[in-house]
Amino acid sequence: MKAARYLVELGIQPSVQRIAVMDYLLTHKTHPTVDEIHQALHKSIPTLSKTTVYNTLKLLSEYGAAIMIDIDEHNKRFDGDTSPHGHFQCSSCNRVIDIPLDNGRELFLSEVDGHTIASVQLLYKGICAGCKAHNDKTKQN
Amino acid sequence: MKAARYLVELGIQPSVQRIAVMDYLLTHKTHPTVDEIHQALHKSIPTLSKTTVYNTLKLLSEYGAAIMIDIDEHNKRFDGDTSPHGHFQCSSCNRVIDIPLDNGRELFLSEVDGHTIASVQLLYKGICAGCKAHNDKTKQN
DNA sequence: CTTTGTGCAAATTCTTTGCACCAAA
DNA sequence: TTTGGTGCAAAGAATTTGCACAAAG
């Protein structure tokens, strides 16, 4: 419901496929890849093509309903949360985690050095807390 | 000369090809793509293969001699300047421009939320000052 | 009926890999 | 002579494109 209304508000024709993709982004904060979205939605919409997922995500990005995150070496990732925040990717488990910005909000500017800014991405890479703990444990042997 | 010494200091075997790539990065602050580097160096080293450029840039990144910038949709870009700074890409002319960080230096942390950070990228996209001026001028007709 | 959306298959493009040859210590 | 570097050609993989069919207004 919510996803459909959201699309209409943004001026996007709410097809079954587009609603499904938008809903997936709103209910899964995992920064999924095209493939992950496609595989997940394939269960409920068996005819859904990857092309349509690509098309839809491009459309959503253009209308500001989603953000394309360029953090992953091999795949584009998408985020339905369009509020200012950063992202962290663990090079061990590949998960992408949100990084709230306490004092970095001033980075999300509309202009710098005379350049007009349309989007900002703050990307971190490293080892996440979970993987670090796991590594420390296995090392103890 | 400088490039060769730099490589040795970092523990990298200074082959002709590696020196050339490193030197190119140090003397061209344009955040070049693999292809741009290859084409530029091809003149002086006709046998240089793209594979070697790929290998070398990977090596330089691993040894901290260069940074891989994930700002370009279609190509990896590289920067020989490893000091903390952001990048801006103009969606009109595709140039990548350095963005100095006056008050954002605290973004380059070693830890956030328990996650160990290995690298940080601050990426801006929009229209650069030059393209904006040009657009404004052509609009006046 | 006309416009827009979907999906299959093919094409494109950047990057990686396998392997043989070359160079240096 | 042994290790490491280079480069060609082929493979790999994510994304885009062309086109025909389906759906919606």
XYZ file of C-alpha atoms (C1' of nucleotides) in Angstrom:
332
model
C 0.000 0.000 0.000
C 2.547 2.447 1.202
C 4.866 1.855 -1.721
C 2.113 2.350 -4.287
C 1.025 5.632 -2.760
C 4.636 6.753 -2.567
C 5.166 6.149 -6.269
C 2.013 8.047 -7.190
C 3.082 10.975 -5.034
C 6.340 11.103 -6.944
C 4.564 10.982 -10.285
C 5.553 7.421 -11.141
C 3.026 5.068 -12.759
C 2.499 2.362 -10.132
C 2.745 -0.904 -12.036
C 2.762 -4.184 -10.163
C 6.482 -4.582 -10.806
C 7.398 -1.067 -9.720
C 5.372 -1.330 -6.539
C 7.060 -4.618 -5.737
C 10.553 -3.185 -6.210
C 9.768 -0.032 -4.251
C 8.182 -2.047 -1.475
C 11.189 -4.309 -1.345
C 13.503 -1.340 -0.913
C 11.317 0.155 1.806
C 11.104 -3.070 3.790
C 14.654 -4.340 3.314
C 17.359 -2.017 4.548
C 20.059 -4.338 3.223
C 21.118 -2.213 0.238
C 20.335 -5.034 -2.173
C 21.808 -5.612 -5.608
C 19.701 -5.923 -8.753
C 20.130 -9.653 -8.574
C 19.047 -9.900 -4.954
C 15.913 -7.896 -5.650
C 15.138 -9.931 -8.716
C 15.595 -13.241 -6.961
C 13.522 -12.164 -3.984
C 10.610 -10.886 -6.042
C 10.721 -13.758 -8.471
C 8.852 -15.895 -5.953
C 5.769 -13.690 -5.912
C 6.071 -12.436 -9.510
C 7.503 -15.328 -11.515
C 7.446 -13.404 -14.788
C 9.474 -10.492 -13.461
C 12.508 -9.906 -15.638
C 15.850 -8.549 -14.615
C 15.493 -5.903 -17.304
C 12.427 -4.558 -15.552
C 14.257 -4.490 -12.249
C 17.023 -2.517 -13.940
C 14.516 -0.187 -15.578
C 12.608 0.341 -12.365
C 15.662 1.053 -10.244
C 16.891 3.543 -12.801
C 13.493 5.212 -12.753
C 13.325 5.284 -8.964
C 16.785 6.821 -8.802
C 15.831 9.507 -11.300
C 12.695 10.401 -9.354
C 14.538 10.492 -6.051
C 12.754 7.463 -4.650
C 15.972 5.508 -4.252
C 19.707 6.021 -4.182
C 22.244 4.099 -6.165
C 25.232 3.268 -3.996
C 28.546 2.847 -5.772
C 30.235 1.082 -2.902
C 30.338 -2.429 -4.264
C 33.121 -3.357 -6.635
C 30.992 -5.710 -8.671
C 27.351 -4.682 -8.354
C 25.258 -1.623 -8.086
C 23.390 -1.457 -4.814
C 20.225 0.443 -3.981
C 18.784 2.148 -0.941
C 15.191 3.253 -0.405
C 16.305 5.535 2.414
C 17.062 8.856 0.752
C 17.920 10.793 3.899
C 21.532 11.942 4.364
C 23.671 9.126 5.706
C 26.858 7.245 4.901
C 27.546 3.614 4.054
C 30.068 1.076 5.198
C 30.915 -2.099 3.345
C 32.664 -4.976 5.072
C 35.311 -6.466 2.825
C 34.900 -9.783 4.594
C 31.133 -10.436 4.555
C 30.322 -7.790 1.910
C 27.383 -6.452 3.887
C 26.583 -2.761 3.512
C 25.726 -0.976 6.742
C 24.242 2.483 7.281
C 26.465 5.044 8.992
C 24.529 7.862 10.672
C 26.123 11.280 10.371
C 26.311 13.177 13.599
C 28.655 15.906 12.572
C 28.967 15.254 8.863
C 25.625 16.625 7.845
C 27.285 19.750 6.542
C 28.784 17.581 3.832
C 25.434 17.343 2.128
C 25.707 20.684 0.437
C 24.211 22.108 -2.711
C 27.380 23.840 -3.813
C 31.149 23.568 -3.416
C 33.833 25.632 -5.143
C 31.225 26.889 -7.600
C 30.168 23.373 -8.576
C 26.479 22.549 -8.276
C 26.063 19.375 -6.264
C 23.269 16.964 -7.086
C 24.259 14.070 -4.835
C 26.728 13.130 -2.133
C 28.012 9.750 -1.100
C 30.107 8.988 1.949
C 31.582 5.523 1.611
C 33.570 3.560 4.155
C 35.270 0.213 3.675
C 36.833 -2.076 6.217
C 35.973 -4.950 8.538
C 32.641 -4.850 10.337
C 32.259 -5.429 14.058
C 30.730 -8.856 13.537
C 33.498 -10.153 11.301
C 36.166 -8.683 13.550
C 34.754 -10.506 16.570
C 34.583 -13.721 14.595
C 38.164 -13.362 13.386
C 39.441 -12.676 16.880
C 37.679 -15.778 18.146
C 39.047 -18.108 15.475
C 42.539 -16.735 16.013
C 42.489 -17.792 19.660
C 42.852 -21.492 18.757
C 63.056 9.630 -10.948
C 60.800 10.556 -8.133
C 58.318 7.828 -8.995
C 60.992 5.134 -9.036
C 62.291 6.120 -5.622
C 58.751 6.254 -4.306
C 58.065 2.704 -5.423
C 61.251 1.397 -3.843
C 60.402 3.115 -0.586
C 57.086 1.320 -0.569
C 58.699 -2.025 -1.296
C 57.538 -2.293 -4.893
C 59.892 -3.600 -7.579
C 60.396 -0.610 -9.880
C 59.932 -1.986 -13.379
C 59.843 0.340 -16.350
C 56.088 -0.077 -16.649
C 55.374 0.477 -12.974
C 57.515 3.579 -12.848
C 55.709 4.934 -15.893
C 52.255 4.362 -14.383
C 53.276 5.795 -11.008
C 54.884 8.771 -12.664
C 51.781 9.356 -14.727
C 49.627 9.415 -11.613
C 51.989 11.796 -9.841
C 52.139 14.223 -12.738
C 48.522 14.072 -13.888
C 45.971 15.033 -11.269
C 43.125 14.181 -13.623
C 42.038 10.928 -11.910
C 42.587 8.954 -15.098
C 40.966 5.702 -16.120
C 42.901 2.578 -17.009
C 42.330 3.331 -20.638
C 43.537 6.915 -20.397
C 46.729 5.811 -18.682
C 47.291 3.064 -21.195
C 46.762 5.317 -24.181
C 48.995 8.030 -22.763
C 51.882 5.692 -21.968
C 51.526 3.738 -25.160
C 53.410 6.490 -26.986
C 56.571 6.102 -24.967
C 56.196 2.379 -24.242
C 54.547 0.872 -27.329
C 54.567 -2.665 -25.930
C 52.722 -1.721 -22.743
C 49.641 -3.857 -22.342
C 46.415 -2.945 -20.669
C 46.773 -6.019 -18.489
C 49.958 -4.590 -17.044
C 48.259 -1.276 -16.392
C 45.521 -3.149 -14.556
C 48.055 -5.212 -12.625
C 50.119 -2.191 -11.721
C 47.193 -0.089 -10.530
C 45.958 -2.959 -8.407
C 49.428 -3.288 -6.920
C 49.762 0.446 -6.288
C 46.383 0.481 -4.568
C 47.345 -2.413 -2.336
C 50.605 -0.744 -1.326
C 48.902 2.571 -0.649
C 50.613 4.348 -3.521
C 47.329 5.145 -5.233
C 43.627 5.267 -4.516
C 40.921 3.694 -6.597
C 37.991 6.079 -6.937
C 34.567 4.510 -7.448
C 32.948 7.694 -8.665
C 32.634 6.894 -12.341
C 29.699 4.814 -13.471
C 31.641 3.088 -16.202
C 35.333 3.069 -15.329
C 37.588 2.766 -12.379
C 39.599 5.908 -11.809
C 42.877 6.335 -9.971
C 44.526 9.027 -7.906
C 48.172 9.266 -6.912
C 47.282 11.744 -4.191
C 46.593 9.625 -1.124
C 45.967 12.470 1.303
C 42.416 12.911 2.688
C 40.224 14.738 0.205
C 36.932 14.343 -1.610
C 36.053 14.074 -5.283
C 33.473 15.684 -7.505
C 32.405 14.364 -10.884
C 30.616 16.583 -13.369
C 27.818 14.693 -15.050
C 28.171 16.929 -18.085
C 31.886 16.831 -18.916
C 32.702 13.796 -16.723
C 35.776 15.429 -15.245
C 36.707 14.459 -11.709
C 37.789 17.345 -9.507
C 39.440 17.301 -6.085
C 37.428 18.686 -3.192
C 39.541 19.856 -0.253
C 38.069 19.114 3.159
C 38.170 22.021 5.522
C 35.946 20.712 8.230
C 35.417 17.150 7.079
C 38.756 15.777 8.092
C 37.152 14.080 11.038
C 35.423 11.805 8.542
C 38.661 9.988 7.900
C 38.417 7.826 10.956
C 39.814 4.435 11.836
C 36.663 3.225 13.522
C 32.907 3.821 13.482
C 30.234 1.921 15.380
C 32.750 -0.821 16.139
C 33.624 -1.283 12.473
C 37.289 -1.015 11.532
C 37.677 1.432 8.671
C 40.330 0.873 6.039
C 39.331 3.571 3.569
C 36.951 6.484 3.165
C 35.571 8.084 0.033
C 33.608 11.281 -0.173
C 31.989 11.540 -3.572
C 30.031 14.425 -5.038
C 28.176 14.516 -8.335
C 26.630 17.439 -10.156
C 27.495 20.138 -12.670
C 30.914 21.767 -12.463
C 31.414 25.514 -12.509
C 32.788 25.470 -16.032
C 29.861 23.555 -17.520
C 27.380 25.668 -15.599
C 28.834 28.877 -17.023
C 28.793 27.397 -20.489
C 25.180 26.281 -20.137
C 24.108 29.701 -18.872
C 25.797 31.342 -21.841
C 24.197 29.106 -24.481
C 20.820 29.589 -22.869
C 20.985 33.335 -23.390
C 20.461 32.985 -27.165
C -6.599 3.139 -30.335
C -2.528 5.015 -28.602
C 0.850 5.275 -25.301
C 3.570 3.144 -21.890
C 5.558 -0.939 -19.573
C 7.530 -5.535 -19.739
C 10.673 -9.191 -20.939
C 13.508 -12.019 -23.892
C 17.750 -12.362 -26.298
C 21.689 -10.303 -28.107
C 25.176 -6.981 -27.716
C 28.398 -4.058 -25.192
C 31.976 -3.040 -22.231
C 35.097 -3.199 -18.401
C 37.854 -6.288 -15.943
C 39.978 -10.741 -14.866
C 42.277 -15.044 -15.873
C 45.289 -18.626 -18.064
C 49.303 -19.260 -19.957
C 53.608 -18.618 -22.457
C 57.483 -15.706 -22.948
C 60.819 -12.380 -21.104
C 63.792 -10.144 -17.659
C 66.192 -9.617 -13.614
C 68.618 -11.186 -9.395
C 68.436 -20.951 -12.872
C 64.761 -19.510 -10.482
C 61.522 -16.105 -9.401
C 58.740 -12.533 -10.676
C 56.836 -9.356 -14.458
C 54.666 -8.697 -18.894
C 51.322 -9.257 -22.551
C 48.246 -11.674 -25.652
C 43.964 -13.865 -26.229
C 40.038 -15.774 -24.182
C 36.792 -15.818 -20.549
C 33.684 -13.648 -17.243
C 30.216 -10.791 -15.547
C 27.232 -6.749 -14.958
C 24.524 -3.735 -17.528
C 22.320 -1.893 -21.730
C 19.843 -2.121 -26.017
C 16.600 -3.584 -29.754
C 12.494 -5.223 -30.538
C 8.041 -7.590 -30.103
C 4.266 -8.366 -27.184
C 1.177 -7.029 -23.319
C -1.263 -3.762 -20.543
C -3.416 0.445 -19.282
C -5.917 4.650 -19.975
